[in-house]
């Protein structure tokens, strides 16, 4: 069972997930990174470029999903170093600090709130966030071309690519593709026919939508949503 709510940390989401069986709980690329708590462990989920399916026996996961582009400042690590990876927080922060944080969350009556409190405290220590990633996301979510986005930000193509690697883990074209996928999934989940979904989300046609979903999500759109296309 999956549930989420808006976090007290601006732009973030707090979520819990308890899959009913092993091999379920497919995580799709969304441009985000997550701080995770699972069976006494603190981990970080880096930015995905393909679907991630958790291995092992099902267990409860708790996470804080950061707004795209904001986690690297929180973690102190460029996003591209964590692309398509799940790593122990102790690999990124001093082990003694992580042991203390694990003990704090493990002893908390509500580990969901405790994990969120950790994120809030660390974000406050990190100081003001770079506004550029949010501007990039806003432009690309609106379907604006990468070249136009770079021009509006006063950056060259190579500069924008480097900034995106640090903030998102991949270049702006990949980010645009992932954000377009998320737009399409939101429409399709609301019952919009797949052909209309493709047009409204910014795909060339339904076949283009189908190819991107299969490549990024690892299965056809109808199967992903549990209903036939149309």
PDB file of C-alpha atoms in Angstrom:
ATOM      1  CA  UNK A   1       0.000   0.000   0.000  1.00  0.00           C
ATOM      2  CA  UNK A   2       1.352   3.400  -0.970  1.00  0.00           C
ATOM      3  CA  UNK A   3       0.453   6.744   0.613  1.00  0.00           C
ATOM      4  CA  UNK A   4       1.971  10.210   0.365  1.00  0.00           C
ATOM      5  CA  UNK A   5       1.450  13.744   1.620  1.00  0.00           C
ATOM      6  CA  UNK A   6       3.044  17.129   1.105  1.00  0.00           C
ATOM      7  CA  UNK A   7       6.070  17.652   3.324  1.00  0.00           C
ATOM      8  CA  UNK A   8       6.783  20.601   5.571  1.00  0.00           C
ATOM      9  CA  UNK A   9       9.953  20.889   3.476  1.00  0.00           C
ATOM     10  CA  UNK A  10       9.065  23.103   0.521  1.00  0.00           C
ATOM     11  CA  UNK A  11       8.358  21.148  -2.634  1.00  0.00           C
ATOM     12  CA  UNK A  12       9.027  17.760  -1.045  1.00  0.00           C
ATOM     13  CA  UNK A  13       6.713  14.784  -0.512  1.00  0.00           C
ATOM     14  CA  UNK A  14       6.676  12.332   2.409  1.00  0.00           C
ATOM     15  CA  UNK A  15       5.586   8.813   1.504  1.00  0.00           C
ATOM     16  CA  UNK A  16       5.239   5.279   2.842  1.00  0.00           C
ATOM     17  CA  UNK A  17       5.032   2.079   0.843  1.00  0.00           C
ATOM     18  CA  UNK A  18       4.413  -1.508   1.944  1.00  0.00           C
ATOM     19  CA  UNK A  19       4.285  -3.763  -1.148  1.00  0.00           C
ATOM     20  CA  UNK A  20       2.070  -6.799  -0.833  1.00  0.00           C
ATOM     21  CA  UNK A  21       4.581  -9.156  -2.456  1.00  0.00           C
ATOM     22  CA  UNK A  22       8.169  -9.310  -3.648  1.00  0.00           C
ATOM     23  CA  UNK A  23       8.938  -7.778  -7.022  1.00  0.00           C
ATOM     24  CA  UNK A  24       6.210  -5.134  -6.930  1.00  0.00           C
ATOM     25  CA  UNK A  25       6.439  -1.454  -6.168  1.00  0.00           C
ATOM     26  CA  UNK A  26       7.980  -0.403  -9.486  1.00  0.00           C
ATOM     27  CA  UNK A  27       9.550   3.056  -9.174  1.00  0.00           C
ATOM     28  CA  UNK A  28       9.447   5.151 -12.334  1.00  0.00           C
ATOM     29  CA  UNK A  29      11.830   7.948 -13.332  1.00  0.00           C
ATOM     30  CA  UNK A  30      10.496  11.298 -12.105  1.00  0.00           C
ATOM     31  CA  UNK A  31      13.496  13.644 -11.896  1.00  0.00           C
ATOM     32  CA  UNK A  32      13.596  13.322  -8.102  1.00  0.00           C
ATOM     33  CA  UNK A  33      15.873  11.878  -5.426  1.00  0.00           C
ATOM     34  CA  UNK A  34      14.710  10.359  -2.130  1.00  0.00           C
ATOM     35  CA  UNK A  35      15.965   9.949   1.421  1.00  0.00           C
ATOM     36  CA  UNK A  36      14.826   6.478   2.527  1.00  0.00           C
ATOM     37  CA  UNK A  37      14.250   4.563   5.779  1.00  0.00           C
ATOM     38  CA  UNK A  38      13.895   0.787   5.612  1.00  0.00           C
ATOM     39  CA  UNK A  39      14.425  -1.826   8.325  1.00  0.00           C
ATOM     40  CA  UNK A  40      16.720   0.383  10.368  1.00  0.00           C
ATOM     41  CA  UNK A  41      18.712   1.623   7.387  1.00  0.00           C
ATOM     42  CA  UNK A  42      19.072   5.118   5.942  1.00  0.00           C
ATOM     43  CA  UNK A  43      19.588   5.163   2.189  1.00  0.00           C
ATOM     44  CA  UNK A  44      19.465   7.530  -0.744  1.00  0.00           C
ATOM     45  CA  UNK A  45      17.726   6.799  -4.045  1.00  0.00           C
ATOM     46  CA  UNK A  46      19.518   8.596  -6.845  1.00  0.00           C
ATOM     47  CA  UNK A  47      17.831   9.931  -9.977  1.00  0.00           C
ATOM     48  CA  UNK A  48      16.520   7.119 -12.162  1.00  0.00           C
ATOM     49  CA  UNK A  49      16.746   6.894 -15.929  1.00  0.00           C
ATOM     50  CA  UNK A  50      14.754   3.643 -16.023  1.00  0.00           C
ATOM     51  CA  UNK A  51      12.253   1.815 -13.853  1.00  0.00           C
ATOM     52  CA  UNK A  52      13.554   0.440 -10.569  1.00  0.00           C
ATOM     53  CA  UNK A  53      11.989  -2.705  -9.094  1.00  0.00           C
ATOM     54  CA  UNK A  54      12.965  -3.394  -5.456  1.00  0.00           C
ATOM     55  CA  UNK A  55      14.463  -6.807  -4.793  1.00  0.00           C
ATOM     56  CA  UNK A  56      14.064  -9.099  -1.811  1.00  0.00           C
ATOM     57  CA  UNK A  57      11.163  -9.689   0.531  1.00  0.00           C
ATOM     58  CA  UNK A  58       8.534  -6.952   0.799  1.00  0.00           C
ATOM     59  CA  UNK A  59       8.961  -4.528   3.680  1.00  0.00           C
ATOM     60  CA  UNK A  60       7.851  -1.060   4.662  1.00  0.00           C
ATOM     61  CA  UNK A  61       9.694   1.851   3.099  1.00  0.00           C
ATOM     62  CA  UNK A  62       9.476   5.471   4.233  1.00  0.00           C
ATOM     63  CA  UNK A  63      10.794   8.289   2.102  1.00  0.00           C
ATOM     64  CA  UNK A  64      11.194  12.006   1.644  1.00  0.00           C
ATOM     65  CA  UNK A  65      11.101  12.774  -2.081  1.00  0.00           C
ATOM     66  CA  UNK A  66      12.853  16.054  -2.835  1.00  0.00           C
ATOM     67  CA  UNK A  67      11.718  18.469  -5.488  1.00  0.00           C
ATOM     68  CA  UNK A  68      13.779  17.832  -8.637  1.00  0.00           C
ATOM     69  CA  UNK A  69      17.202  19.421  -8.442  1.00  0.00           C
ATOM     70  CA  UNK A  70      17.188  20.174  -4.698  1.00  0.00           C
ATOM     71  CA  UNK A  71      18.633  16.983  -3.162  1.00  0.00           C
ATOM     72  CA  UNK A  72      22.310  17.494  -4.127  1.00  0.00           C
ATOM     73  CA  UNK A  73      22.600  20.539  -1.857  1.00  0.00           C
ATOM     74  CA  UNK A  74      20.987  18.525   0.950  1.00  0.00           C
ATOM     75  CA  UNK A  75      23.314  15.541   0.436  1.00  0.00           C
ATOM     76  CA  UNK A  76      26.471  17.378  -0.527  1.00  0.00           C
ATOM     77  CA  UNK A  77      26.899  15.123  -3.565  1.00  0.00           C
ATOM     78  CA  UNK A  78      26.348  15.881  -7.288  1.00  0.00           C
ATOM     79  CA  UNK A  79      23.300  14.044  -8.572  1.00  0.00           C
ATOM     80  CA  UNK A  80      25.129  12.319 -11.438  1.00  0.00           C
ATOM     81  CA  UNK A  81      27.249  10.375  -8.917  1.00  0.00           C
ATOM     82  CA  UNK A  82      24.058   8.655  -7.698  1.00  0.00           C
ATOM     83  CA  UNK A  83      22.313   8.136 -11.044  1.00  0.00           C
ATOM     84  CA  UNK A  84      20.382   4.816 -11.114  1.00  0.00           C
ATOM     85  CA  UNK A  85      21.780   3.865  -7.689  1.00  0.00           C
ATOM     86  CA  UNK A  86      20.533   3.141  -4.157  1.00  0.00           C
ATOM     87  CA  UNK A  87      23.285   3.824  -1.638  1.00  0.00           C
ATOM     88  CA  UNK A  88      23.695   3.800   2.118  1.00  0.00           C
ATOM     89  CA  UNK A  89      23.638   7.294   3.591  1.00  0.00           C
ATOM     90  CA  UNK A  90      26.793   6.294   5.500  1.00  0.00           C
ATOM     91  CA  UNK A  91      28.591   6.151   2.134  1.00  0.00           C
ATOM     92  CA  UNK A  92      27.915   9.880   1.748  1.00  0.00           C
ATOM     93  CA  UNK A  93      27.991  11.250   5.303  1.00  0.00           C
ATOM     94  CA  UNK A  94      30.229  10.448   8.319  1.00  0.00           C
ATOM     95  CA  UNK A  95      29.340   6.988   9.643  1.00  0.00           C
ATOM     96  CA  UNK A  96      29.093   8.253  13.237  1.00  0.00           C
ATOM     97  CA  UNK A  97      26.518  10.866  12.218  1.00  0.00           C
ATOM     98  CA  UNK A  98      24.458   8.295  10.347  1.00  0.00           C
ATOM     99  CA  UNK A  99      24.532   5.870  13.307  1.00  0.00           C
ATOM    100  CA  UNK A 100      23.175   8.630  15.517  1.00  0.00           C
ATOM    101  CA  UNK A 101      20.434   9.455  13.008  1.00  0.00           C
ATOM    102  CA  UNK A 102      19.487   5.786  12.628  1.00  0.00           C
ATOM    103  CA  UNK A 103      19.153   5.480  16.384  1.00  0.00           C
ATOM    104  CA  UNK A 104      17.050   8.610  16.556  1.00  0.00           C
ATOM    105  CA  UNK A 105      14.617   7.471  13.858  1.00  0.00           C
ATOM    106  CA  UNK A 106      14.492   3.898  15.129  1.00  0.00           C
ATOM    107  CA  UNK A 107      13.531   5.091  18.620  1.00  0.00           C
ATOM    108  CA  UNK A 108      10.955   7.612  17.407  1.00  0.00           C
ATOM    109  CA  UNK A 109       7.256   6.834  17.985  1.00  0.00           C
ATOM    110  CA  UNK A 110       6.603   7.973  14.405  1.00  0.00           C
ATOM    111  CA  UNK A 111       9.561   7.286  12.070  1.00  0.00           C
ATOM    112  CA  UNK A 112       7.782   9.100   9.233  1.00  0.00           C
ATOM    113  CA  UNK A 113       7.846  12.391  11.135  1.00  0.00           C
ATOM    114  CA  UNK A 114      11.356  11.688  12.408  1.00  0.00           C
ATOM    115  CA  UNK A 115      12.676  11.219   8.866  1.00  0.00           C
ATOM    116  CA  UNK A 116      10.946  14.394   7.747  1.00  0.00           C
ATOM    117  CA  UNK A 117      12.443  16.280  10.714  1.00  0.00           C
ATOM    118  CA  UNK A 118      15.904  15.079   9.676  1.00  0.00           C
ATOM    119  CA  UNK A 119      15.348  16.421   6.164  1.00  0.00           C
ATOM    120  CA  UNK A 120      14.107  19.764   7.482  1.00  0.00           C
ATOM    121  CA  UNK A 121      17.079  20.202   9.807  1.00  0.00           C
ATOM    122  CA  UNK A 122      19.638  19.278   7.172  1.00  0.00           C
ATOM    123  CA  UNK A 123      17.994  21.544   4.597  1.00  0.00           C
ATOM    124  CA  UNK A 124      18.123  24.452   7.043  1.00  0.00           C
ATOM    125  CA  UNK A 125      21.840  23.826   7.607  1.00  0.00           C
ATOM    126  CA  UNK A 126      22.447  23.712   3.842  1.00  0.00           C
ATOM    127  CA  UNK A 127      21.162  27.266   3.434  1.00  0.00           C
ATOM    128  CA  UNK A 128      19.273  28.806   0.505  1.00  0.00           C
ATOM    129  CA  UNK A 129      18.893  26.563  -2.533  1.00  0.00           C
ATOM    130  CA  UNK A 130      20.048  27.404  -6.035  1.00  0.00           C
ATOM    131  CA  UNK A 131      17.001  28.813  -7.883  1.00  0.00           C
ATOM    132  CA  UNK A 132      18.176  27.631 -11.301  1.00  0.00           C
ATOM    133  CA  UNK A 133      17.024  23.968 -11.040  1.00  0.00           C
ATOM    134  CA  UNK A 134      13.470  25.025 -10.220  1.00  0.00           C
ATOM    135  CA  UNK A 135      13.468  27.415 -13.175  1.00  0.00           C
ATOM    136  CA  UNK A 136      14.679  24.628 -15.452  1.00  0.00           C
ATOM    137  CA  UNK A 137      11.980  22.248 -14.191  1.00  0.00           C
ATOM    138  CA  UNK A 138       9.229  24.853 -14.571  1.00  0.00           C
ATOM    139  CA  UNK A 139      10.243  25.577 -18.169  1.00  0.00           C
ATOM    140  CA  UNK A 140      10.592  21.932 -19.210  1.00  0.00           C
ATOM    141  CA  UNK A 141       7.398  20.868 -17.416  1.00  0.00           C
ATOM    142  CA  UNK A 142       5.606  23.480 -19.506  1.00  0.00           C
ATOM    143  CA  UNK A 143       6.950  21.801 -22.627  1.00  0.00           C
ATOM    144  CA  UNK A 144       9.452  24.526 -23.490  1.00  0.00           C
ATOM    145  CA  UNK A 145      12.320  23.377 -25.767  1.00  0.00           C
ATOM    146  CA  UNK A 146      15.733  22.915 -24.162  1.00  0.00           C
ATOM    147  CA  UNK A 147      17.360  25.512 -26.433  1.00  0.00           C
ATOM    148  CA  UNK A 148      14.779  28.142 -25.549  1.00  0.00           C
ATOM    149  CA  UNK A 149      15.173  27.312 -21.866  1.00  0.00           C
ATOM    150  CA  UNK A 150      18.941  27.781 -22.040  1.00  0.00           C
ATOM    151  CA  UNK A 151      18.532  31.130 -23.801  1.00  0.00           C
ATOM    152  CA  UNK A 152      16.020  32.387 -21.227  1.00  0.00           C
ATOM    153  CA  UNK A 153      18.369  31.396 -18.412  1.00  0.00           C
ATOM    154  CA  UNK A 154      21.299  33.127 -20.084  1.00  0.00           C
ATOM    155  CA  UNK A 155      23.272  29.888 -20.378  1.00  0.00           C
ATOM    156  CA  UNK A 156      24.986  28.163 -23.251  1.00  0.00           C
ATOM    157  CA  UNK A 157      24.005  24.595 -24.095  1.00  0.00           C
ATOM    158  CA  UNK A 158      27.116  23.135 -22.456  1.00  0.00           C
ATOM    159  CA  UNK A 159      26.663  25.243 -19.333  1.00  0.00           C
ATOM    160  CA  UNK A 160      23.060  24.110 -18.973  1.00  0.00           C
ATOM    161  CA  UNK A 161      24.077  20.491 -19.473  1.00  0.00           C
ATOM    162  CA  UNK A 162      26.736  20.715 -16.741  1.00  0.00           C
ATOM    163  CA  UNK A 163      24.357  22.409 -14.322  1.00  0.00           C
ATOM    164  CA  UNK A 164      21.715  19.757 -14.995  1.00  0.00           C
ATOM    165  CA  UNK A 165      24.165  16.889 -14.427  1.00  0.00           C
ATOM    166  CA  UNK A 166      24.924  18.293 -10.989  1.00  0.00           C
ATOM    167  CA  UNK A 167      21.318  19.078 -10.055  1.00  0.00           C
ATOM    168  CA  UNK A 168      19.353  16.264 -11.727  1.00  0.00           C
ATOM    169  CA  UNK A 169      21.890  13.574 -12.603  1.00  0.00           C
ATOM    170  CA  UNK A 170      21.441  13.860 -16.363  1.00  0.00           C
ATOM    171  CA  UNK A 171      21.200  16.469 -19.097  1.00  0.00           C
ATOM    172  CA  UNK A 172      18.204  18.687 -19.845  1.00  0.00           C
ATOM    173  CA  UNK A 173      16.994  16.545 -22.765  1.00  0.00           C
ATOM    174  CA  UNK A 174      16.722  13.478 -20.545  1.00  0.00           C
ATOM    175  CA  UNK A 175      15.053  15.551 -17.834  1.00  0.00           C
ATOM    176  CA  UNK A 176      12.540  16.913 -20.368  1.00  0.00           C
ATOM    177  CA  UNK A 177      11.776  13.387 -21.533  1.00  0.00           C
ATOM    178  CA  UNK A 178      11.197  12.156 -17.974  1.00  0.00           C
ATOM    179  CA  UNK A 179       8.985  15.125 -17.083  1.00  0.00           C
ATOM    180  CA  UNK A 180       6.981  14.520 -20.276  1.00  0.00           C
ATOM    181  CA  UNK A 181       6.497  10.896 -19.224  1.00  0.00           C
ATOM    182  CA  UNK A 182       5.174  12.032 -15.853  1.00  0.00           C
ATOM    183  CA  UNK A 183       2.729  14.432 -17.551  1.00  0.00           C
ATOM    184  CA  UNK A 184       1.468  11.593 -19.704  1.00  0.00           C
ATOM    185  CA  UNK A 185       1.055   9.215 -16.774  1.00  0.00           C
ATOM    186  CA  UNK A 186      -0.956  11.798 -14.843  1.00  0.00           C
ATOM    187  CA  UNK A 187      -3.299  12.278 -17.808  1.00  0.00           C
ATOM    188  CA  UNK A 188      -3.677   8.564 -18.511  1.00  0.00           C
ATOM    189  CA  UNK A 189      -4.360   7.798 -14.848  1.00  0.00           C
ATOM    190  CA  UNK A 190      -7.164  10.353 -14.981  1.00  0.00           C
ATOM    191  CA  UNK A 191      -8.751   8.343 -17.782  1.00  0.00           C
ATOM    192  CA  UNK A 192      -7.667  10.454 -20.755  1.00  0.00           C
ATOM    193  CA  UNK A 193      -7.516   8.223 -23.874  1.00  0.00           C
ATOM    194  CA  UNK A 194      -3.958   7.353 -24.835  1.00  0.00           C
ATOM    195  CA  UNK A 195      -4.044   9.217 -28.166  1.00  0.00           C
ATOM    196  CA  UNK A 196      -5.230  12.382 -26.419  1.00  0.00           C
ATOM    197  CA  UNK A 197      -2.703  11.813 -23.647  1.00  0.00           C
ATOM    198  CA  UNK A 198       0.096  11.723 -26.221  1.00  0.00           C
ATOM    199  CA  UNK A 199      -1.008  14.969 -27.838  1.00  0.00           C
ATOM    200  CA  UNK A 200      -1.572  16.853 -24.581  1.00  0.00           C
ATOM    201  CA  UNK A 201       1.690  15.677 -22.980  1.00  0.00           C
ATOM    202  CA  UNK A 202       3.798  16.776 -25.948  1.00  0.00           C
ATOM    203  CA  UNK A 203       4.500  13.524 -27.802  1.00  0.00           C
ATOM    204  CA  UNK A 204       4.555  13.399 -31.591  1.00  0.00           C
ATOM    205  CA  UNK A 205       1.848  10.719 -31.582  1.00  0.00           C
ATOM    206  CA  UNK A 206       0.598   7.694 -29.617  1.00  0.00           C
ATOM    207  CA  UNK A 207       3.356   5.473 -31.015  1.00  0.00           C
ATOM    208  CA  UNK A 208       5.947   7.924 -29.661  1.00  0.00           C
ATOM    209  CA  UNK A 209       4.258   7.781 -26.248  1.00  0.00           C
ATOM    210  CA  UNK A 210       4.239   3.977 -26.332  1.00  0.00           C
ATOM    211  CA  UNK A 211       7.976   3.801 -27.151  1.00  0.00           C
ATOM    212  CA  UNK A 212       8.958   6.187 -24.370  1.00  0.00           C
ATOM    213  CA  UNK A 213       6.802   4.440 -21.779  1.00  0.00           C
ATOM    214  CA  UNK A 214       8.208   1.038 -22.723  1.00  0.00           C
ATOM    215  CA  UNK A 215      11.787   2.312 -22.538  1.00  0.00           C
ATOM    216  CA  UNK A 216      11.507   4.373 -19.360  1.00  0.00           C
ATOM    217  CA  UNK A 217       8.937   2.312 -17.430  1.00  0.00           C
ATOM    218  CA  UNK A 218       9.852  -1.135 -18.713  1.00  0.00           C
ATOM    219  CA  UNK A 219       6.336  -2.156 -19.774  1.00  0.00           C
ATOM    220  CA  UNK A 220       3.488  -0.985 -22.043  1.00  0.00           C
ATOM    221  CA  UNK A 221       1.314   1.863 -20.812  1.00  0.00           C
ATOM    222  CA  UNK A 222      -1.841  -0.228 -20.590  1.00  0.00           C
ATOM    223  CA  UNK A 223      -0.069  -2.877 -18.515  1.00  0.00           C
ATOM    224  CA  UNK A 224       1.483  -0.219 -16.314  1.00  0.00           C
ATOM    225  CA  UNK A 225      -1.934   1.260 -15.576  1.00  0.00           C
ATOM    226  CA  UNK A 226      -3.708  -2.060 -15.384  1.00  0.00           C
ATOM    227  CA  UNK A 227      -6.084  -1.299 -18.246  1.00  0.00           C
ATOM    228  CA  UNK A 228      -6.107  -1.633 -22.049  1.00  0.00           C
ATOM    229  CA  UNK A 229      -5.083   1.348 -24.142  1.00  0.00           C
ATOM    230  CA  UNK A 230      -7.443   3.354 -26.287  1.00  0.00           C
TER     231      UNK A 230
END
